[in-house]
PDB file of C-alpha atoms in Angstrom:
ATOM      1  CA  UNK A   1     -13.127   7.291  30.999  1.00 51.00           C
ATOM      2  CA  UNK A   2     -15.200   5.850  27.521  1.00 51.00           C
ATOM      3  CA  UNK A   3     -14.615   8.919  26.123  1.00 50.00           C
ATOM      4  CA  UNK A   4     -11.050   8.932  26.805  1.00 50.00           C
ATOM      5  CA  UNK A   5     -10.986   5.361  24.889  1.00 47.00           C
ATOM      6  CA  UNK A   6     -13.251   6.363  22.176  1.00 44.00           C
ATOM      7  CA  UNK A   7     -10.693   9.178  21.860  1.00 48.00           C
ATOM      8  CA  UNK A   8      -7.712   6.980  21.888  1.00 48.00           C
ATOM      9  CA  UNK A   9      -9.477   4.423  19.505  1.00 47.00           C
ATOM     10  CA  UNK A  10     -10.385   7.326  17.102  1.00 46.00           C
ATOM     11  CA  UNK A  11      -6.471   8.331  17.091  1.00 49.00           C
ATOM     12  CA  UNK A  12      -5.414   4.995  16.769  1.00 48.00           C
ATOM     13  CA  UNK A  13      -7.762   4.170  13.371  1.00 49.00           C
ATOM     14  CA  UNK A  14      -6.665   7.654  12.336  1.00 47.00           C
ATOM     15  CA  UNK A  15      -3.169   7.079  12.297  1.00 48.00           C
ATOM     16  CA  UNK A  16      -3.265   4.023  10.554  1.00 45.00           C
ATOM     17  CA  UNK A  17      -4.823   5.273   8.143  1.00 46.00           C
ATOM     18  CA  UNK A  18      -2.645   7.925   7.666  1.00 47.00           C
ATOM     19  CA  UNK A  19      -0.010   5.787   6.972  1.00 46.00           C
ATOM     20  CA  UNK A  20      -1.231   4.390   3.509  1.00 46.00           C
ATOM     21  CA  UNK A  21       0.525   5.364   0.586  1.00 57.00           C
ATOM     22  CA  UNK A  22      -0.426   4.911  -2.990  1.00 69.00           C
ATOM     23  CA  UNK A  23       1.319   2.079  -5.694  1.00 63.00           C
ATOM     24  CA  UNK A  24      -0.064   3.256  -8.609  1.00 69.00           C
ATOM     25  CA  UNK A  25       1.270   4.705 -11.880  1.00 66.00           C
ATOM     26  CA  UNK A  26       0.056   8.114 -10.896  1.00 71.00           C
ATOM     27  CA  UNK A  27       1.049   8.104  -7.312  1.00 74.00           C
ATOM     28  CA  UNK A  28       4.889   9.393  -6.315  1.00 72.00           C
ATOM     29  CA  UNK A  29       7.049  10.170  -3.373  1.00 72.00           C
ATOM     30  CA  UNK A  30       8.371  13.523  -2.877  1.00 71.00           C
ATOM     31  CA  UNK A  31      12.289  12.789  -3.467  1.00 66.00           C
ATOM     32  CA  UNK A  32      11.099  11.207  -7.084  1.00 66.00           C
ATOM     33  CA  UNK A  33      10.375  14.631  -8.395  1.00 67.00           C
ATOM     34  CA  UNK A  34      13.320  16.261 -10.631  1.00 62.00           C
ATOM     35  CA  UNK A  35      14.388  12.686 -10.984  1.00 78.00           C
ATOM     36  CA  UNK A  36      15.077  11.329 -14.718  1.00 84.00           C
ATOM     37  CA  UNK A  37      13.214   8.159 -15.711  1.00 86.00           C
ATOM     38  CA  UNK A  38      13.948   6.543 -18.463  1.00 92.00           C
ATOM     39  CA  UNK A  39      11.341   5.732 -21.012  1.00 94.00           C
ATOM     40  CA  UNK A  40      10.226   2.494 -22.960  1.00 96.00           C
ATOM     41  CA  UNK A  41       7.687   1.617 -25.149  1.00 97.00           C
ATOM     42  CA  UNK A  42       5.797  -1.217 -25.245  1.00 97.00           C
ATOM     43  CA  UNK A  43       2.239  -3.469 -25.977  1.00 98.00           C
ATOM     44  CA  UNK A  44       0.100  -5.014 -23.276  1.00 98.00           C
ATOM     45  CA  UNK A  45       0.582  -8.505 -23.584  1.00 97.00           C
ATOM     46  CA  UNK A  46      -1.685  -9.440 -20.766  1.00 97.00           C
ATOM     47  CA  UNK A  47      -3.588  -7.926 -17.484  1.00 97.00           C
ATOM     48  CA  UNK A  48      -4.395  -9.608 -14.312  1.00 95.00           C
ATOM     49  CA  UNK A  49      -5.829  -8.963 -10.801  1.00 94.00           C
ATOM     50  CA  UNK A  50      -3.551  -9.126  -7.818  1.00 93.00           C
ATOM     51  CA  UNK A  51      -3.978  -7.963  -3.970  1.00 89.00           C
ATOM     52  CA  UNK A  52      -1.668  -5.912  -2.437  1.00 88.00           C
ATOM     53  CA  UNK A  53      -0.728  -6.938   1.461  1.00 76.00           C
ATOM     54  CA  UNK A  54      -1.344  -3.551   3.665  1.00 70.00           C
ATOM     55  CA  UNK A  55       1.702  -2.200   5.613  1.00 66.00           C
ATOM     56  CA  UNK A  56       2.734  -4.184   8.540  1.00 68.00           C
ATOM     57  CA  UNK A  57       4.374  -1.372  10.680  1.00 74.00           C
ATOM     58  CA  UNK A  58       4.777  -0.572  14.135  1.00 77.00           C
ATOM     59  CA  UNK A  59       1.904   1.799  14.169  1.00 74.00           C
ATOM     60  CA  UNK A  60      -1.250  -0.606  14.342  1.00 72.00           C
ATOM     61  CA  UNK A  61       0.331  -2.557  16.892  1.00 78.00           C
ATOM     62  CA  UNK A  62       1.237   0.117  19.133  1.00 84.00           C
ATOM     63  CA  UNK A  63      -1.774   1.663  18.990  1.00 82.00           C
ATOM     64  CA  UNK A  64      -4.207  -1.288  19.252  1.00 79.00           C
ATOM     65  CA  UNK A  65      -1.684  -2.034  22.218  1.00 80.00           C
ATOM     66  CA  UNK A  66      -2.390   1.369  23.853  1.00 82.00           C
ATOM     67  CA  UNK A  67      -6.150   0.902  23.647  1.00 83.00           C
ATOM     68  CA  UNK A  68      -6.319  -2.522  24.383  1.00 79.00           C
ATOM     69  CA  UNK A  69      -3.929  -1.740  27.906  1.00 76.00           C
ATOM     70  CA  UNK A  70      -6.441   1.216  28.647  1.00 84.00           C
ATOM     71  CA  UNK A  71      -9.386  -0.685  28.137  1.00 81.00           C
ATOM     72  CA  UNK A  72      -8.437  -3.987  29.813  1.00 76.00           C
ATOM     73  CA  UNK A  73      -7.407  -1.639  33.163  1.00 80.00           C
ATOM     74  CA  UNK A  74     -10.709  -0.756  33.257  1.00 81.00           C
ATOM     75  CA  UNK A  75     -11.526  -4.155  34.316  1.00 79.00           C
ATOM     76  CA  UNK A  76     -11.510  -5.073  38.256  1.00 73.00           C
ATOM     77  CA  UNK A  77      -9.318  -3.279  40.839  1.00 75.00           C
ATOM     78  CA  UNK A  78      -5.525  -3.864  42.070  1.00 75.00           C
ATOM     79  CA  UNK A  79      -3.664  -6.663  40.150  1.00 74.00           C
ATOM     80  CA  UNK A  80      -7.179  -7.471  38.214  1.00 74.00           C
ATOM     81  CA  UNK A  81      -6.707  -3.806  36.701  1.00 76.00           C
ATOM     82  CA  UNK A  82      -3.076  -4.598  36.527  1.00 76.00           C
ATOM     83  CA  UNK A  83      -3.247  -8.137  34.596  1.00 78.00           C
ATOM     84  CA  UNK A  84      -6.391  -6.573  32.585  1.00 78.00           C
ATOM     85  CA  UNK A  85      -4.053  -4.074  31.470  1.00 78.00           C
ATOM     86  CA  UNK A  86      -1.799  -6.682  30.316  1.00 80.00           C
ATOM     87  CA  UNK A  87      -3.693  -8.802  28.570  1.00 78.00           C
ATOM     88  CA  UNK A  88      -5.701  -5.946  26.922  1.00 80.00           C
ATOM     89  CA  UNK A  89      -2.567  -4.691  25.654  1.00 84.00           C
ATOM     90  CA  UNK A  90      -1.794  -8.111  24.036  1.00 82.00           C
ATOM     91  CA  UNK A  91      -4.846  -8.423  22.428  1.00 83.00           C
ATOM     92  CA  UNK A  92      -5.179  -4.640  21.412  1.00 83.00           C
ATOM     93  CA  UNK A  93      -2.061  -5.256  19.457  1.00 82.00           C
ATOM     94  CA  UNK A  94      -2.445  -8.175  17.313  1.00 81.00           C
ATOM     95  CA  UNK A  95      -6.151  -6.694  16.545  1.00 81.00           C
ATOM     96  CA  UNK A  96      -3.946  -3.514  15.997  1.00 78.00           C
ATOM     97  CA  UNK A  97      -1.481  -5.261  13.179  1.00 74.00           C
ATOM     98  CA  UNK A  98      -4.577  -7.059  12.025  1.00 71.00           C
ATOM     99  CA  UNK A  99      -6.543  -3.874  11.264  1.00 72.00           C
ATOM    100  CA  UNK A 100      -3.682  -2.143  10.249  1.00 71.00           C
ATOM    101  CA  UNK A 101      -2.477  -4.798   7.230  1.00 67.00           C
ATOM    102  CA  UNK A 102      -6.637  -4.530   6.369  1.00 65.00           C
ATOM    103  CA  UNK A 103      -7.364  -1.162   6.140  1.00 70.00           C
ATOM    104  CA  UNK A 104      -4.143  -0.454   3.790  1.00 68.00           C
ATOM    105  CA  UNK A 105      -4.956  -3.485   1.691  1.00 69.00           C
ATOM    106  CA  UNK A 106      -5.616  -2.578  -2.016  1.00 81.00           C
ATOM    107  CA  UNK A 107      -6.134  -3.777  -5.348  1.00 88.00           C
ATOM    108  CA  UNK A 108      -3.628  -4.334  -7.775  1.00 93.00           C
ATOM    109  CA  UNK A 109      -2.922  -5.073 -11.827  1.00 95.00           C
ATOM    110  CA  UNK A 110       0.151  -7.440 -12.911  1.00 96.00           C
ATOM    111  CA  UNK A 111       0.719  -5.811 -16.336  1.00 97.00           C
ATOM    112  CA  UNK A 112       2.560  -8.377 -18.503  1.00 97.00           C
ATOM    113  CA  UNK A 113       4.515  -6.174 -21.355  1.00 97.00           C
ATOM    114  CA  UNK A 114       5.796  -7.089 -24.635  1.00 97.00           C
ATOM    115  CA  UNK A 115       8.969  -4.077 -24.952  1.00 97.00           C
ATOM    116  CA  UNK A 116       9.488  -2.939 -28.962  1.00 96.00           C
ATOM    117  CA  UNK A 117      12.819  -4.690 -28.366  1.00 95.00           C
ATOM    118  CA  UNK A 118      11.084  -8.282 -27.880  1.00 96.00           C
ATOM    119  CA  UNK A 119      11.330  -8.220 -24.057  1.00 96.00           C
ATOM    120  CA  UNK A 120       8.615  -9.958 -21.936  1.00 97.00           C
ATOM    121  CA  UNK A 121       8.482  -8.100 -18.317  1.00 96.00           C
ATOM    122  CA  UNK A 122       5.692  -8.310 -15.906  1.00 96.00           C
ATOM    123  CA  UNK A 123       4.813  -5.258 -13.532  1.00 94.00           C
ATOM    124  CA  UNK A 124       2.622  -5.092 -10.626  1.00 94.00           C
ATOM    125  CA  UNK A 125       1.330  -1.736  -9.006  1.00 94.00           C
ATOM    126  CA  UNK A 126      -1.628  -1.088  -7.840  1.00 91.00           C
ATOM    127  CA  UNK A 127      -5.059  -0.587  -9.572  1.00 92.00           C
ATOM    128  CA  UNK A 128      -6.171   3.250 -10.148  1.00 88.00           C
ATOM    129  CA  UNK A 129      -9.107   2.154 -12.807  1.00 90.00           C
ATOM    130  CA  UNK A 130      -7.349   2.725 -15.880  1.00 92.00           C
ATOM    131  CA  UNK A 131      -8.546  -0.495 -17.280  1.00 94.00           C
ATOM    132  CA  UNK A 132      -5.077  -1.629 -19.203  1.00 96.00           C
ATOM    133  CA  UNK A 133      -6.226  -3.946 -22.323  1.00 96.00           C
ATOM    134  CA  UNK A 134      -4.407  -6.472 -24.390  1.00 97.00           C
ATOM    135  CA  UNK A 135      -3.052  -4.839 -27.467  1.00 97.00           C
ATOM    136  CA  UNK A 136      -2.932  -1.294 -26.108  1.00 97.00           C
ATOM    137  CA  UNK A 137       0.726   0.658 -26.203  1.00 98.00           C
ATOM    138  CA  UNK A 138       1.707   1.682 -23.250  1.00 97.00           C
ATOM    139  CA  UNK A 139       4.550   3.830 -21.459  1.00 96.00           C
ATOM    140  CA  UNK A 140       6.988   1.771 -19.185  1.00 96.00           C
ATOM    141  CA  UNK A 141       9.262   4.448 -16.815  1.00 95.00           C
ATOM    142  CA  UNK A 142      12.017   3.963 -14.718  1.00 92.00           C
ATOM    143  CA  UNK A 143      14.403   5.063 -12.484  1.00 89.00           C
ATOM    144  CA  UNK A 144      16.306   2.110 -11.074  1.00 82.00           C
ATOM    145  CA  UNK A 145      14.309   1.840  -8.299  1.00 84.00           C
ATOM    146  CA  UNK A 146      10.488   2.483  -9.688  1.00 88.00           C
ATOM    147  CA  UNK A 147       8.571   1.111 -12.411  1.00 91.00           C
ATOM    148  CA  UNK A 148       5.246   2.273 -13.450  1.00 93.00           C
ATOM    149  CA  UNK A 149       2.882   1.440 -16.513  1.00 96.00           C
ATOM    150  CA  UNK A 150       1.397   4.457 -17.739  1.00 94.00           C
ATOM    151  CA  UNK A 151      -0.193   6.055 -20.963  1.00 91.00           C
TER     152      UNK A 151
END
């Protein structure tokens, strides 16, 4: 039976983590490829360090829900097992969304931009290590739904 939870617990951290996706300028979604962007130019006016919440899905709680209601019907017999079960699968779920948001937390840059046309616009995405400075000329794209800082 532990290795039946270890194995559930393995596929529940697996899954989570599965379900992070990248927020940075070099990180895109399958259906934005052969899309046009348009393309501005601008000057880094200023850079500052910002966290990005994790995803707050279904997934963590569901599965912290499933091995929390295995593991708590381990405990006692009859309706001990039975209200074990219950309460493990309470528990197991907000520790589920808990771990969830925290393992797909990341690091972020808010990249304030001065545009060539006088424009001020701030962008956040999340931090890849390419170290934006004040006074470097950057790339701003977009599509009408995505906006990225690149070089």
């Amino acid at each position: 039976m532990r290795i039946l939870n270890l194995g559930v617990a393995l596929l529940a951290a697996v899954t989570v983590a599965g379900c992070a996706t990248g927020q940075g300028a070099g990180d895109y979604q399958r259906t934005e490829t052969r899309r046009v962007m348009s393309v501005r130019l601008g000057v880094i006016e200023g850079v500052r360090a910002v966290k990005l919440e994790g995803t707050k899905s279904p997934v963590g709680t569901i599965g912290g829900a499933a091995v929390g209601g295995i593991a708590g019907s381990t405990v006692g017999g009859g309706k001990g097992s039975a209200i074990g079960a219950v309460v493990g699968a309470v528990v197991g779920g907000l520790a589920g969304a808990a771990a969830e948001e925290g393992l797909t937390r990341s690091q972020g840059v808010e990249i304030t931009l001065k545009m060539d046309n006088g424009e001020l616009l701030a962008i956040t995405q999340e931090d890849q290590g390419e170290n934006f400075k004040p006074g470097e000329r950057v790339r701003l794209l977009q599509d009408g739904r995505t906006t990225r800082v690149t070089r």
